[in-house]
PDB file of C-alpha atoms in Angstrom:
ATOM      1  CA  MET A1384      47.240 -79.446-252.362  1.00 94.00           C
ATOM      2  CA  PRO A1385      44.802 -79.102-255.279  1.00 97.00           C
ATOM      3  CA  LYS A1386      41.844 -76.755-254.891  1.00 98.00           C
ATOM      4  CA  VAL A1387      38.281 -77.145-256.089  1.00 98.00           C
ATOM      5  CA  THR A1388      35.533 -74.527-256.040  1.00 99.00           C
ATOM      6  CA  TYR A1389      31.974 -75.685-255.497  1.00 99.00           C
ATOM      7  CA  ILE A1390      29.291 -73.195-256.531  1.00 98.00           C
ATOM      8  CA  GLU A1391      25.888 -73.898-255.062  1.00 97.00           C
ATOM      9  CA  HIS A1392      22.715 -73.116-256.990  1.00 96.00           C
ATOM     10  CA  ASP A1393      22.210 -69.909-254.978  1.00 97.00           C
ATOM     11  CA  GLY A1394      25.701 -68.667-255.904  1.00 97.00           C
ATOM     12  CA  ARG A1395      27.473 -69.481-252.629  1.00 96.00           C
ATOM     13  CA  ARG A1396      31.047 -70.531-253.299  1.00 98.00           C
ATOM     14  CA  PHE A1397      33.181 -72.951-251.321  1.00 98.00           C
ATOM     15  CA  GLU A1398      36.887 -73.105-252.169  1.00 98.00           C
ATOM     16  CA  VAL A1399      38.282 -76.329-250.745  1.00 97.00           C
ATOM     17  CA  ASP A1400      41.770 -77.836-250.554  1.00 98.00           C
ATOM     18  CA  LEU A1401      41.208 -81.439-251.544  1.00 97.00           C
ATOM     19  CA  PRO A1402      43.867 -84.120-251.031  1.00 97.00           C
ATOM     20  CA  GLU A1403      44.851 -86.152-254.067  1.00 97.00           C
ATOM     21  CA  GLY A1404      42.725 -89.265-254.416  1.00 98.00           C
ATOM     22  CA  TRP A1405      39.709 -87.852-252.572  1.00 98.00           C
ATOM     23  CA  SER A1406      36.463 -87.646-254.490  1.00 98.00           C
ATOM     24  CA  LEU A1407      34.629 -84.395-255.122  1.00 98.00           C
ATOM     25  CA  MET A1408      31.742 -85.855-253.114  1.00 98.00           C
ATOM     26  CA  GLN A1409      33.985 -86.471-250.088  1.00 98.00           C
ATOM     27  CA  GLY A1410      35.390 -82.962-250.314  1.00 97.00           C
ATOM     28  CA  ALA A1411      31.919 -81.447-250.395  1.00 98.00           C
ATOM     29  CA  LEU A1412      30.533 -83.476-247.507  1.00 97.00           C
ATOM     30  CA  LEU A1413      33.542 -82.905-245.254  1.00 96.00           C
ATOM     31  CA  ASN A1414      33.558 -79.155-245.906  1.00 96.00           C
ATOM     32  CA  GLY A1415      29.891 -78.294-245.376  1.00 95.00           C
ATOM     33  CA  VAL A1416      28.885 -77.917-249.015  1.00 96.00           C
ATOM     34  CA  THR A1417      25.141 -78.457-248.719  1.00 92.00           C
ATOM     35  CA  GLY A1418      24.414 -78.946-252.426  1.00 94.00           C
ATOM     36  CA  ILE A1419      25.791 -82.514-252.365  1.00 96.00           C
ATOM     37  CA  GLU A1420      23.982 -85.291-250.488  1.00 96.00           C
ATOM     38  CA  GLY A1421      25.963 -88.446-251.271  1.00 95.00           C
ATOM     39  CA  GLU A1422      23.285 -90.788-249.931  1.00 95.00           C
ATOM     40  CA  CYS A1423      25.043 -93.980-251.108  1.00 95.00           C
ATOM     41  CA  GLY A1424      28.373 -93.007-249.551  1.00 94.00           C
ATOM     42  CA  GLY A1425      30.199 -92.865-252.858  1.00 95.00           C
ATOM     43  CA  SER A1426      29.329 -96.227-254.394  1.00 96.00           C
ATOM     44  CA  CYS A1427      27.798 -94.766-257.579  1.00 96.00           C
ATOM     45  CA  GLY A1428      24.375 -95.933-256.475  1.00 95.00           C
ATOM     46  CA  CYS A1429      22.205 -92.859-255.954  1.00 95.00           C
ATOM     47  CA  ALA A1430      23.074 -89.849-258.177  1.00 96.00           C
ATOM     48  CA  THR A1431      22.771 -87.404-255.242  1.00 98.00           C
ATOM     49  CA  CYS A1432      26.259 -86.031-255.875  1.00 98.00           C
ATOM     50  CA  HIS A1433      25.364 -84.803-259.368  1.00 98.00           C
ATOM     51  CA  LEU A1434      27.347 -81.753-260.433  1.00 98.00           C
ATOM     52  CA  TYR A1435      28.210 -79.746-263.523  1.00 99.00           C
ATOM     53  CA  VAL A1436      31.914 -79.551-264.365  1.00 99.00           C
ATOM     54  CA  ASP A1437      33.275 -76.264-265.707  1.00 98.00           C
ATOM     55  CA  GLU A1438      33.844 -76.650-269.452  1.00 97.00           C
ATOM     56  CA  ALA A1439      37.550 -75.813-269.084  1.00 97.00           C
ATOM     57  CA  PHE A1440      38.045 -79.041-267.102  1.00 98.00           C
ATOM     58  CA  VAL A1441      35.762 -81.522-268.887  1.00 97.00           C
ATOM     59  CA  ASP A1442      38.558 -82.887-271.089  1.00 96.00           C
ATOM     60  CA  ARG A1443      40.817 -83.452-268.065  1.00 96.00           C
ATOM     61  CA  LEU A1444      38.438 -85.935-266.455  1.00 97.00           C
ATOM     62  CA  PRO A1445      38.463 -89.681-266.991  1.00 94.00           C
ATOM     63  CA  GLU A1446      35.765 -90.997-269.292  1.00 95.00           C
ATOM     64  CA  ILE A1447      32.396 -91.766-267.766  1.00 97.00           C
ATOM     65  CA  ALA A1448      32.081 -95.434-266.817  1.00 97.00           C
ATOM     66  CA  GLU A1449      28.918 -97.316-267.732  1.00 98.00           C
ATOM     67  CA  ALA A1450      27.605 -97.352-264.132  1.00 97.00           C
ATOM     68  CA  GLU A1451      28.040 -93.579-263.784  1.00 98.00           C
ATOM     69  CA  ASP A1452      26.433 -92.995-267.173  1.00 98.00           C
ATOM     70  CA  GLU A1453      23.400 -95.031-266.118  1.00 97.00           C
ATOM     71  CA  MET A1454      23.100 -93.192-262.780  1.00 97.00           C
ATOM     72  CA  LEU A1455      23.296 -89.818-264.535  1.00 98.00           C
ATOM     73  CA  ASP A1456      20.088 -90.775-266.331  1.00 96.00           C
ATOM     74  CA  CYS A1457      18.429 -90.876-262.873  1.00 94.00           C
ATOM     75  CA  THR A1458      19.320 -87.391-261.641  1.00 96.00           C
ATOM     76  CA  VAL A1459      16.580 -85.076-260.384  1.00 96.00           C
ATOM     77  CA  ALA A1460      18.153 -82.057-262.090  1.00 97.00           C
ATOM     78  CA  GLN A1461      18.530 -82.060-265.845  1.00 96.00           C
ATOM     79  CA  ARG A1462      21.493 -83.973-267.192  1.00 98.00           C
ATOM     80  CA  GLU A1463      23.841 -81.831-269.282  1.00 98.00           C
ATOM     81  CA  ALA A1464      26.882 -82.687-271.403  1.00 97.00           C
ATOM     82  CA  ASN A1465      29.112 -81.661-268.473  1.00 98.00           C
ATOM     83  CA  SER A1466      27.147 -83.608-265.823  1.00 98.00           C
ATOM     84  CA  ARG A1467      29.159 -85.965-263.626  1.00 99.00           C
ATOM     85  CA  LEU A1468      28.813 -87.691-260.278  1.00 98.00           C
ATOM     86  CA  GLY A1469      31.117 -86.235-257.647  1.00 98.00           C
ATOM     87  CA  CYS A1470      31.796 -89.659-256.147  1.00 98.00           C
ATOM     88  CA  GLN A1471      33.418 -90.769-259.403  1.00 98.00           C
ATOM     89  CA  ILE A1472      35.864 -87.879-259.798  1.00 98.00           C
ATOM     90  CA  LYS A1473      39.056 -88.254-257.784  1.00 98.00           C
ATOM     91  CA  MET A1474      41.200 -85.181-257.234  1.00 98.00           C
ATOM     92  CA  THR A1475      44.530 -85.048-259.068  1.00 97.00           C
ATOM     93  CA  PRO A1476      47.120 -82.283-259.496  1.00 97.00           C
ATOM     94  CA  ASP A1477      45.830 -81.786-263.062  1.00 96.00           C
ATOM     95  CA  LEU A1478      42.434 -80.788-261.624  1.00 98.00           C
ATOM     96  CA  ASP A1479      43.845 -78.007-259.425  1.00 98.00           C
ATOM     97  CA  GLY A1480      41.535 -75.010-259.788  1.00 98.00           C
ATOM     98  CA  LEU A1481      38.536 -77.131-260.818  1.00 98.00           C
ATOM     99  CA  VAL A1482      35.166 -75.366-260.638  1.00 99.00           C
ATOM    100  CA  VAL A1483      31.911 -77.302-260.330  1.00 99.00           C
ATOM    101  CA  ARG A1484      28.353 -76.032-260.139  1.00 99.00           C
ATOM    102  CA  LEU A1485      25.684 -77.803-258.138  1.00 98.00           C
ATOM    103  CA  PRO A1486      22.064 -78.270-259.188  1.00 98.00           C
ATOM    104  CA  GLU A1487      19.184 -76.768-257.238  1.00 96.00           C
ATOM    105  CA  GLU A1488      18.191 -80.153-255.832  1.00 94.00           C
ATOM    106  CA  GLN A1489      19.599 -83.666-255.647  1.00 95.00           C
ATOM    107  CA  SER A1490      16.644 -85.746-254.465  1.00 90.00           C
TER     108      SER A1490
END
């Protein structure tokens, strides 16, 4: 099963086994990662699952869809080139070992 490491703003790390097809938001919420809120339940409607993808994995992700791009303009924390919404990234074998950093606040 692929693994993802969530690093909260304070440095706490959560290494999670995430089934293929699950979103990074789902993995965070179901494993007690407090830096993700996911207020909209994963419908790309709130930007409270904003995260920063490790540069080594950015090119492995699907392109940002227009809806995600628009929501990323609404994040509380600063948008960076590696900003994504966790609800829009589904785990695949190619993402095994993925590391994401979480902003200080989501809302």
